[in-house]
Coordinates of N, CA and C in Angstrom, one line a residue:
X1 N 106.8 124.1 -5.8 CA 106.1 125.3 -6.3 C 106.6 126.5 -5.6
X2 N 106.9 126.4 -4.3 CA 107.3 127.6 -3.5 C 108.7 128.0 -3.7
X3 N 109.5 127.2 -4.4 CA 110.9 127.5 -4.6 C 111.1 128.6 -5.6
X4 N 111.9 129.6 -5.2 CA 112.2 130.7 -6.1 C 113.1 130.3 -7.3
X5 N 113.6 129.0 -7.3 CA 114.5 128.6 -8.4 C 113.8 127.8 -9.4
X6 N 112.5 127.5 -9.3 CA 111.8 126.7 -10.3 C 111.0 127.7 -11.2
X7 N 111.3 127.6 -12.5 CA 110.7 128.6 -13.4 C 109.2 128.4 -13.7
X8 N 108.7 129.4 -14.3 CA 107.3 129.4 -14.8 C 107.3 129.4 -16.3
X9 N 106.1 129.1 -16.9 CA 106.0 129.2 -18.4 C 106.0 130.7 -18.7
X10 N 106.5 131.0 -19.9 CA 106.8 132.4 -20.3 C 105.5 133.1 -20.5
X11 N 104.4 132.5 -21.0 CA 103.1 133.2 -21.2 C 102.0 132.2 -21.2
X12 N 100.8 132.7 -21.2 CA 99.6 131.8 -21.1 C 99.5 130.8 -22.3
X13 N 99.9 131.2 -23.4 CA 99.9 130.3 -24.6 C 100.8 129.1 -24.4
X14 N 102.0 129.3 -23.8 CA 102.9 128.2 -23.6 C 102.3 127.3 -22.5
X15 N 101.7 127.9 -21.5 CA 101.1 127.1 -20.4 C 100.0 126.2 -20.9
X16 N 99.1 126.8 -21.7 CA 97.9 126.0 -22.2 C 98.4 124.9 -23.1
X17 N 99.4 125.2 -23.9 CA 100.0 124.2 -24.8 C 100.5 122.9 -24.1
X18 N 101.2 123.2 -23.0 CA 101.7 122.1 -22.2 C 100.6 121.4 -21.4
X19 N 99.7 122.2 -20.9 CA 98.6 121.6 -20.1 C 97.7 120.7 -21.0
X20 N 97.7 120.9 -22.3 CA 97.0 120.0 -23.2 C 97.7 118.7 -23.2
X21 N 99.0 118.7 -23.2 CA 99.7 117.4 -23.1 C 99.4 116.7 -21.8
X22 N 99.4 117.4 -20.7 CA 99.2 116.8 -19.4 C 97.8 116.2 -19.4
X23 N 96.8 116.9 -19.8 CA 95.4 116.4 -19.8 C 95.1 115.2 -20.7
X24 N 95.7 115.3 -21.9 CA 95.4 114.2 -22.9 C 96.1 112.9 -22.5
X25 N 97.3 113.0 -21.8 CA 98.0 111.8 -21.4 C 98.1 111.6 -19.9
X26 N 97.1 112.1 -19.2 CA 97.1 112.1 -17.8 C 97.2 110.7 -17.2
X27 N 96.5 109.7 -17.9 CA 96.5 108.3 -17.4 C 97.9 107.7 -17.3
X28 N 98.9 108.3 -18.0 CA 100.2 107.7 -18.1 C 101.2 108.4 -17.1
X29 N 100.7 109.4 -16.4 CA 101.5 110.2 -15.5 C 101.9 109.3 -14.3
X30 N 103.2 109.2 -14.0 CA 103.7 108.4 -12.8 C 104.3 109.4 -11.8
X31 N 104.4 110.6 -12.2 CA 104.9 111.6 -11.2 C 104.5 113.0 -11.7
X32 N 104.1 113.8 -10.8 CA 103.8 115.2 -11.1 C 102.4 115.4 -11.6
X33 N 102.2 116.4 -12.5 CA 100.9 116.7 -13.1 C 100.2 117.9 -12.4
X34 N 100.7 118.3 -11.3 CA 100.1 119.4 -10.6 C 100.4 120.7 -11.4
X35 N 99.5 121.7 -11.2 CA 99.7 122.9 -12.0 C 98.9 124.1 -11.3
X36 N 99.2 125.3 -11.7 CA 98.5 126.5 -11.2 C 98.5 127.5 -12.3
X37 N 97.4 127.7 -12.9 CA 97.3 128.6 -14.1 C 97.5 130.1 -13.7
X38 N 97.2 130.4 -12.5 CA 97.4 131.8 -12.0 C 98.9 132.2 -12.0
X39 N 99.8 131.2 -11.9 CA 101.2 131.4 -11.9 C 101.9 130.8 -13.1
X40 N 101.1 130.2 -14.0 CA 101.7 129.5 -15.1 C 102.7 128.5 -14.7
X41 N 102.3 127.8 -13.6 CA 103.2 126.8 -13.0 C 102.8 125.4 -13.4
X42 N 103.7 124.5 -13.8 CA 103.4 123.1 -14.0 C 104.5 122.3 -13.3
X43 N 104.1 121.4 -12.5 CA 105.0 120.5 -11.7 C 105.8 119.6 -12.7
X44 N 107.1 119.4 -12.4 CA 107.8 118.4 -13.2 C 107.0 117.1 -13.3
X45 N 106.7 116.7 -14.6 CA 105.8 115.6 -14.8 C 106.4 114.5 -15.7
X46 N 106.3 113.3 -15.3 CA 106.8 112.1 -16.0 C 105.7 111.3 -16.5
X47 N 105.7 111.0 -17.8 CA 104.7 110.1 -18.4 C 105.5 108.8 -18.7
X48 N 104.9 107.6 -18.3 CA 105.5 106.3 -18.6 C 104.6 105.5 -19.5
X49 N 105.1 105.3 -20.8 CA 104.3 104.6 -21.7 C 104.8 103.1 -21.9
X50 N 105.6 102.7 -20.9 CA 106.1 101.3 -20.9 C 106.8 101.0 -22.2
X51 N 106.5 99.8 -22.7 CA 107.2 99.4 -24.0 C 106.3 99.5 -25.2
X52 N 105.2 100.3 -25.0 CA 104.3 100.5 -26.1 C 104.7 101.6 -27.0
X53 N 105.4 101.3 -28.1 CA 105.9 102.4 -29.0 C 104.8 103.2 -29.6
X54 N 103.7 102.6 -30.0 CA 102.6 103.3 -30.6 C 102.0 104.3 -29.7
X55 N 101.8 104.0 -28.4 CA 101.4 105.0 -27.4 C 102.3 106.1 -27.2
X56 N 103.6 105.7 -27.1 CA 104.7 106.7 -26.9 C 104.7 107.7 -28.1
X57 N 104.8 107.1 -29.3 CA 104.9 107.9 -30.5 C 103.7 108.8 -30.7
X58 N 102.5 108.3 -30.4 CA 101.2 109.0 -30.6 C 100.8 109.9 -29.5
X59 N 101.6 109.9 -28.4 CA 101.2 110.8 -27.3 C 101.3 112.3 -27.6
X60 N 100.5 113.1 -27.0 CA 100.5 114.5 -27.2 C 101.9 115.2 -27.0
X61 N 102.6 114.6 -26.0 CA 103.9 115.2 -25.6 C 104.9 115.0 -26.6
X62 N 104.7 114.0 -27.5 CA 105.7 113.7 -28.6 C 105.4 114.3 -29.9
X63 N 104.4 115.2 -30.0 CA 104.0 115.8 -31.2 C 104.8 117.0 -31.6
X64 N 105.4 117.6 -30.6 CA 106.1 118.9 -30.9 C 107.2 119.1 -29.8
X65 N 108.0 120.1 -30.0 CA 109.0 120.5 -29.0 C 108.3 120.9 -27.7
X66 N 108.7 120.5 -26.6 CA 108.0 120.8 -25.3 C 108.4 122.1 -24.7
X67 N 109.7 122.4 -24.5 CA 110.2 123.6 -23.8 C 109.4 123.7 -22.5
X68 N 109.3 122.7 -21.7 CA 108.7 122.7 -20.4 C 109.0 121.4 -19.6
X69 N 108.5 121.4 -18.4 CA 108.9 120.3 -17.5 C 108.2 119.0 -17.7
X70 N 108.0 118.5 -18.9 CA 107.3 117.3 -19.2 C 108.3 116.3 -19.8
X71 N 108.3 115.0 -19.3 CA 109.2 114.0 -19.7 C 108.5 112.7 -20.1
X72 N 108.2 112.5 -21.4 CA 107.6 111.2 -21.8 C 108.7 110.1 -21.8
X73 N 108.4 108.9 -21.3 CA 109.4 107.8 -21.2 C 108.9 106.6 -22.0
X74 N 109.8 106.0 -22.8 CA 109.6 104.7 -23.4 C 110.6 103.7 -23.0
X75 N 110.3 102.5 -22.6 CA 111.2 101.5 -22.2 C 111.6 100.6 -23.3
X76 N 112.9 100.8 -23.8 CA 113.3 100.1 -25.0 C 114.1 98.8 -24.6
X77 N 114.1 97.9 -25.6 CA 114.9 96.6 -25.4 C 116.1 96.6 -26.4
X78 N 115.9 97.2 -27.6 CA 117.0 97.1 -28.6 C 117.4 98.5 -29.0
X79 N 118.6 98.9 -28.7 CA 119.1 100.3 -29.0 C 119.0 100.6 -30.5
X80 N 119.4 99.8 -31.4 CA 119.4 100.1 -32.8 C 118.0 100.1 -33.4
X81 N 117.3 99.0 -33.1 CA 116.0 98.8 -33.8 C 114.9 99.8 -33.2
X82 N 115.0 100.1 -32.0 CA 114.0 101.0 -31.3 C 114.4 102.4 -31.2
X83 N 115.5 102.6 -30.5 CA 115.9 104.0 -30.1 C 116.5 104.8 -31.4
X84 N 117.5 104.2 -32.0 CA 118.2 104.9 -33.1 C 117.2 105.0 -34.3
X85 N 116.5 103.9 -34.5 CA 115.5 103.9 -35.6 C 114.4 105.0 -35.4
X86 N 114.0 105.1 -34.1 CA 113.0 106.1 -33.8 C 113.5 107.5 -34.0
X87 N 114.7 107.8 -33.6 CA 115.3 109.1 -33.8 C 115.4 109.5 -35.2
X88 N 115.9 108.5 -36.0 CA 116.2 108.8 -37.4 C 115.0 108.8 -38.3
X89 N 113.9 108.3 -37.7 CA 112.6 108.3 -38.5 C 111.9 109.6 -38.5
X90 N 112.3 110.5 -37.7 CA 111.6 111.8 -37.6 C 112.5 112.9 -38.0
X91 N 112.0 114.2 -37.8 CA 112.9 115.3 -38.1 C 114.1 115.4 -37.2
X92 N 115.2 115.9 -37.7 CA 116.4 116.0 -36.9 C 116.2 116.9 -35.7
X93 N 116.5 116.4 -34.5 CA 116.2 117.3 -33.3 C 117.3 118.4 -33.1
X94 N 116.8 119.4 -32.4 CA 117.7 120.5 -32.1 C 118.8 120.1 -31.2
X95 N 118.5 119.2 -30.3 CA 119.5 118.6 -29.3 C 119.1 117.2 -29.0
X96 N 120.2 116.4 -28.8 CA 120.0 115.0 -28.4 C 120.7 114.8 -27.1
X97 N 120.0 114.2 -26.1 CA 120.6 113.9 -24.8 C 120.6 112.4 -24.6
X98 N 121.8 111.8 -24.3 CA 122.0 110.4 -24.1 C 122.5 110.2 -22.7
X99 N 121.8 109.4 -21.9 CA 122.2 109.1 -20.6 C 122.6 107.6 -20.5
X100 N 123.9 107.4 -20.2 CA 124.4 106.0 -20.2 C 125.8 106.0 -19.5
X101 N 126.1 104.8 -18.9 CA 127.4 104.6 -18.3 C 128.3 103.8 -19.2
X102 N 127.7 103.5 -20.4 CA 128.4 102.6 -21.4 C 128.9 103.5 -22.5
X103 N 130.2 103.7 -22.6 CA 130.8 104.5 -23.7 C 130.4 104.0 -25.1
X104 N 130.3 102.7 -25.2 CA 130.0 102.2 -26.6 C 128.6 102.6 -27.0
X105 N 127.7 102.7 -26.0 CA 126.3 103.1 -26.3 C 126.3 104.6 -26.7
X106 N 126.9 105.4 -26.0 CA 126.9 106.9 -26.3 C 127.6 107.1 -27.7
X107 N 128.7 106.4 -27.9 CA 129.4 106.6 -29.2 C 128.5 106.1 -30.4
X108 N 127.8 105.1 -30.1 CA 126.9 104.5 -31.2 C 125.8 105.5 -31.5
X109 N 125.2 106.0 -30.5 CA 124.1 107.0 -30.6 C 124.6 108.2 -31.3
X110 N 125.7 108.7 -30.9 CA 126.3 110.0 -31.6 C 126.6 109.7 -33.0
X111 N 127.2 108.5 -33.3 CA 127.6 108.2 -34.7 C 126.5 108.0 -35.6
X112 N 125.4 107.3 -35.1 CA 124.4 106.9 -36.0 C 123.1 107.8 -36.1
X113 N 123.2 108.9 -35.4 CA 122.1 109.9 -35.4 C 122.6 111.3 -35.8
X114 N 121.7 112.1 -36.2 CA 122.0 113.5 -36.6 C 121.2 114.5 -35.8
X115 N 121.8 115.4 -35.2 CA 121.1 116.4 -34.4 C 121.9 117.7 -34.4
X116 N 121.2 118.8 -34.0 CA 121.9 120.1 -33.9 C 123.0 120.1 -33.0
X117 N 122.8 119.5 -31.8 CA 123.8 119.4 -30.8 C 123.6 118.1 -30.0
X118 N 124.5 117.7 -29.2 CA 124.3 116.5 -28.4 C 125.1 116.6 -27.1
X119 N 124.5 116.0 -26.0 CA 125.1 116.0 -24.7 C 125.0 114.6 -24.1
X120 N 126.0 114.1 -23.5 CA 126.0 112.8 -22.9 C 125.9 113.0 -21.4
X121 N 124.9 112.5 -20.8 CA 124.8 112.5 -19.3 C 124.5 113.9 -18.7
X122 N 123.9 114.7 -19.5 CA 123.5 116.1 -19.0 C 122.6 116.7 -20.0
X123 N 122.0 117.8 -19.7 CA 121.1 118.5 -20.7 C 121.5 120.0 -20.8
X124 N 121.3 120.6 -21.9 CA 121.4 122.0 -22.2 C 122.7 122.7 -22.0
X125 N 123.7 122.0 -21.3 CA 124.9 122.7 -21.0 C 125.7 123.1 -22.2
X126 N 125.5 122.4 -23.3 CA 126.3 122.9 -24.5 C 125.8 124.3 -25.0
X127 N 124.6 124.6 -24.6 CA 124.1 126.0 -25.0 C 124.9 127.1 -24.3
X128 N 125.3 126.8 -23.1 CA 126.0 127.8 -22.3 C 127.5 127.9 -22.6
X129 N 128.0 127.1 -23.5 CA 129.5 127.1 -23.8 C 129.7 127.9 -25.0
X130 N 130.3 129.1 -24.8 CA 130.5 130.0 -26.0 C 131.5 129.5 -27.0
X131 N 132.3 128.4 -26.7 CA 133.2 127.9 -27.6 C 132.7 126.8 -28.5
X132 N 131.4 126.4 -28.3 CA 130.7 125.4 -29.1 C 129.6 126.1 -29.9
X133 N 129.5 125.6 -31.2 CA 128.4 126.2 -32.0 C 127.1 125.7 -31.6
X134 N 126.1 126.5 -31.6 CA 124.7 126.1 -31.3 C 123.8 126.4 -32.5
X135 N 123.1 125.3 -32.9 CA 122.2 125.5 -34.0 C 121.6 124.1 -34.4
X136 N 120.7 124.1 -35.3 CA 119.9 122.9 -35.7 C 120.4 122.3 -37.0
X137 N 119.6 121.3 -37.4 CA 119.9 120.7 -38.7 C 118.5 120.5 -39.4
X138 N 118.4 120.9 -40.6 CA 117.1 120.8 -41.3 C 116.0 121.5 -40.7
X139 N 114.9 120.8 -40.3 CA 113.7 121.5 -39.7 C 114.0 122.1 -38.4
X140 N 115.1 121.7 -37.7 CA 115.4 122.3 -36.4 C 116.3 123.5 -36.5
X141 N 116.6 123.9 -37.7 CA 117.3 125.1 -37.9 C 118.5 124.9 -38.8
X142 N 119.1 126.0 -39.3 CA 120.2 126.0 -40.2 C 121.3 127.0 -39.7
X143 N 122.5 126.6 -39.8 CA 123.6 127.6 -39.3 C 123.8 127.4 -37.8
X144 N 124.8 128.1 -37.3 CA 125.2 128.1 -35.9 C 125.4 129.5 -35.4
X145 N 125.4 129.7 -34.1 CA 125.8 130.9 -33.5 C 126.5 130.6 -32.2
X146 N 127.1 131.7 -31.6 CA 128.1 131.7 -30.5 C 129.4 132.1 -31.0
X147 N 129.9 133.2 -30.5 CA 131.2 133.7 -30.8 C 131.5 133.8 -32.3
X148 N 132.6 133.3 -32.8 CA 133.0 133.3 -34.2 C 132.0 132.6 -35.1
X149 N 131.3 131.5 -34.5 CA 130.4 130.8 -35.3 C 129.2 131.7 -35.8
X150 N 128.8 132.7 -35.0 CA 127.8 133.6 -35.5 C 128.3 134.4 -36.7
X151 N 129.5 134.8 -36.6 CA 130.1 135.6 -37.7 C 130.2 134.7 -39.0
X152 N 130.6 133.5 -38.8 CA 130.7 132.6 -39.9 C 129.4 132.3 -40.6
X153 N 128.3 132.2 -39.8 CA 127.0 131.9 -40.3 C 126.5 133.0 -41.2
X154 N 126.8 134.3 -40.9 CA 126.4 135.4 -41.7 C 127.4 135.9 -42.7
X155 N 128.5 135.1 -42.9 CA 129.5 135.4 -43.8 C 129.5 134.5 -45.0
X156 N 129.8 135.0 -46.2 CA 129.9 134.1 -47.3 C 131.3 133.7 -47.5
X157 N 131.5 132.4 -47.5 CA 132.9 131.9 -47.8 C 133.1 131.7 -49.3
X158 N 133.7 132.7 -49.9 CA 133.9 132.7 -51.3 C 135.1 131.7 -51.7
X159 N 134.8 130.9 -52.7 CA 135.8 130.0 -53.2 C 136.7 130.7 -54.2
X160 N 138.0 130.7 -54.0 CA 138.9 131.4 -54.9 C 140.0 130.4 -55.3
X161 N 140.3 130.3 -56.6 CA 141.4 129.5 -57.1 C 142.4 130.4 -57.9
X162 N 143.6 130.4 -57.5 CA 144.6 131.2 -58.3 C 145.6 130.2 -58.9
X163 N 145.8 130.3 -60.2 CA 146.8 129.5 -60.9 C 147.9 130.3 -61.3
X164 N 149.1 129.7 -61.4 CA 150.2 130.4 -62.0 C 150.1 130.4 -63.5
X165 N 150.8 131.3 -64.2 CA 150.7 131.4 -65.6 C 151.9 130.9 -66.4
X166 N 152.9 130.3 -65.6 CA 154.1 129.9 -66.3 C 153.9 128.4 -66.8
X167 N 153.2 127.6 -66.1 CA 153.0 126.2 -66.5 C 151.6 125.9 -66.9
X168 N 151.4 125.6 -68.1 CA 150.0 125.3 -68.6 C 150.1 124.2 -69.7
X169 N 150.2 122.9 -69.3 CA 150.4 121.8 -70.2 C 149.3 121.8 -71.3
X170 N 149.7 121.5 -72.5 CA 148.8 121.4 -73.7 C 147.8 120.3 -73.5
X171 N 148.2 119.3 -72.7 CA 147.3 118.1 -72.6 C 146.0 118.5 -71.9
X172 N 145.8 119.7 -71.4 CA 144.6 120.1 -70.8 C 143.5 120.4 -71.8
X173 N 143.9 120.6 -73.1 CA 143.0 121.1 -74.1 C 142.8 120.1 -75.2
X174 N 141.6 120.0 -75.8 CA 141.4 119.1 -76.9 C 142.0 119.7 -78.2
X175 N 142.2 118.8 -79.2 CA 141.9 117.4 -79.2 C 142.9 116.6 -78.5
X176 N 142.6 115.4 -78.0 CA 143.4 114.6 -77.2 C 144.0 113.4 -77.9
X177 N 145.3 113.3 -78.0 CA 145.9 112.1 -78.6 C 145.9 111.0 -77.6
X178 N 146.3 109.8 -78.0 CA 146.3 108.7 -77.1 C 147.3 109.0 -75.9
X179 N 148.4 109.6 -76.2 CA 149.3 110.0 -75.2 C 148.7 111.0 -74.2
X180 N 148.0 112.0 -74.8 CA 147.3 113.0 -73.9 C 146.4 112.3 -73.0
X181 N 145.6 111.4 -73.5 CA 144.6 110.7 -72.7 C 145.2 109.9 -71.5
X182 N 146.3 109.3 -71.9 CA 147.1 108.5 -70.9 C 147.6 109.4 -69.8
X183 N 148.1 110.6 -70.2 CA 148.6 111.6 -69.2 C 147.5 112.1 -68.3
X184 N 146.3 112.4 -68.9 CA 145.2 112.9 -68.2 C 144.7 111.9 -67.2
X185 N 144.6 110.6 -67.7 CA 144.1 109.5 -66.8 C 145.1 109.4 -65.6
X186 N 146.4 109.5 -65.9 CA 147.3 109.5 -64.7 C 147.2 110.6 -63.8
X187 N 146.9 111.8 -64.4 CA 146.7 113.0 -63.5 C 145.5 113.0 -62.7
X188 N 144.5 112.1 -63.1 CA 143.3 112.0 -62.3 C 143.5 111.1 -61.0
X189 N 144.6 110.4 -61.0 CA 144.9 109.6 -59.8 C 145.2 110.6 -58.7
X190 N 144.5 110.5 -57.5 CA 144.7 111.5 -56.4 C 146.1 111.8 -56.1
X191 N 147.0 110.8 -55.9 CA 148.3 111.1 -55.4 C 149.1 111.8 -56.5
X192 N 148.9 111.5 -57.8 CA 149.6 112.2 -58.9 C 149.2 113.6 -59.0
X193 N 147.8 113.8 -58.9 CA 147.3 115.2 -58.9 C 147.8 116.0 -57.8
X194 N 147.9 115.4 -56.6 CA 148.4 116.1 -55.4 C 149.8 116.6 -55.7
X195 N 150.7 115.7 -56.1 CA 152.1 116.1 -56.3 C 152.2 117.1 -57.5
X196 N 151.4 116.9 -58.5 CA 151.4 117.9 -59.6 C 151.1 119.3 -59.1
X197 N 150.0 119.4 -58.3 CA 149.7 120.7 -57.8 C 150.8 121.3 -56.9
X198 N 151.4 120.4 -56.1 CA 152.4 120.8 -55.2 C 153.6 121.4 -55.9
X199 N 154.0 120.7 -57.0 CA 155.2 121.1 -57.8 C 154.8 122.4 -58.5
X200 N 153.7 122.5 -59.2 CA 153.4 123.7 -59.9 C 153.2 124.9 -59.0
X201 N 152.6 124.7 -57.8 CA 152.4 125.8 -56.9 C 153.8 126.3 -56.4
X202 N 154.7 125.3 -56.2 CA 156.0 125.7 -55.7 C 156.8 126.5 -56.8
X203 N 156.7 126.0 -58.0 CA 157.4 126.6 -59.1 C 156.9 128.0 -59.5
X204 N 155.6 128.2 -59.3 CA 155.0 129.5 -59.7 C 154.9 130.5 -58.6
X205 N 155.3 130.1 -57.4 CA 155.2 131.0 -56.2 C 156.5 131.8 -56.2
X206 N 156.4 133.1 -56.3 CA 157.6 134.0 -56.4 C 158.5 133.9 -55.1
X207 N 157.8 133.7 -54.0 CA 158.5 133.6 -52.8 C 159.4 132.3 -52.8
X208 N 158.9 131.2 -53.3 CA 159.6 130.0 -53.3 C 160.8 130.1 -54.3
X209 N 160.6 130.8 -55.4 CA 161.6 131.1 -56.4 C 162.8 131.9 -55.8
X210 N 162.4 132.9 -55.0 CA 163.4 133.7 -54.3 C 164.2 132.9 -53.3
X211 N 163.5 132.1 -52.6 CA 164.2 131.2 -51.6 C 165.1 130.3 -52.3
X212 N 164.7 129.7 -53.4 CA 165.5 128.7 -54.1 C 166.7 129.4 -54.7
X213 N 166.6 130.7 -55.2 CA 167.7 131.4 -55.7 C 168.7 131.8 -54.6
X214 N 168.2 132.2 -53.4 CA 169.0 132.5 -52.3 C 169.8 131.3 -51.8
X215 N 169.1 130.1 -51.7 CA 169.7 128.9 -51.3 C 170.8 128.5 -52.3
X216 N 170.6 128.7 -53.6 CA 171.6 128.3 -54.7 C 172.8 129.2 -54.5
X217 N 172.5 130.5 -54.3 CA 173.6 131.5 -54.1 C 174.5 131.1 -52.9
X218 N 173.9 130.8 -51.8 CA 174.6 130.5 -50.5 C 175.4 129.2 -50.7
X219 N 174.7 128.2 -51.4 CA 175.4 126.9 -51.6 C 176.6 127.1 -52.5
X220 N 176.5 127.9 -53.6 CA 177.6 128.2 -54.5 C 178.7 128.8 -53.8
X221 N 178.5 129.8 -52.9 CA 179.5 130.5 -52.2 C 180.2 129.5 -51.2
X222 N 179.4 128.6 -50.6 CA 180.0 127.6 -49.7 C 181.0 126.7 -50.4
X223 N 180.6 126.3 -51.6 CA 181.4 125.4 -52.4 C 182.7 126.1 -52.9
X224 N 182.6 127.4 -53.2 CA 183.7 128.2 -53.7 C 184.7 128.3 -52.5
X225 N 184.2 128.6 -51.3 CA 185.1 128.8 -50.2 C 185.8 127.5 -49.8
X226 N 185.3 126.4 -50.1 CA 186.0 125.1 -49.8 C 187.0 124.8 -50.8
X227 N 186.7 125.3 -52.1 CA 187.7 125.1 -53.1 C 188.9 126.0 -52.9

């Protein structure tokens, strides 16, 4: 409490909100619980609900975002059935923190859950990195900010398609003969569509036409010089 480095709650409302958690679940406190309303100070407090998921889920501390020095603990046995299921059964969190020495565990948690951000073996540090986007998902927020991510969030990314005018196969338009349908079905295959777009883009791009003309001219002169 006497340390100048330990923060206080920002206002009386925040202090009273967290003290309600402390008082309602006081019997499960295994560390901390001390407080001073005159300074809006709450000691770092740990609640241990053992392996009782109903108690943990129903505790006052688990009903809303805390933004304070309270840590409710649940002792799990099965990562998938208890931890990951619990995370995915509620609103998507603004941040997810996973503490583990097992890379397989952290990768599984990151892959099978959704959150605004995530940190392995630390907390909050992603917020201080200007090169990482910060934001939520769903109820925890939409969009990101930090650096260019802030600009992108408030910018509309307009989709624009430009087609050339030289190549426009008649098979695009009805009525469709059997041959037309066969050609269209072939064009719907991803690899054929890809190469079709590549070829048409190349042939309708004036820059490419100029390069091809220049290469033809150089090649012709080289052949003439050898003759």
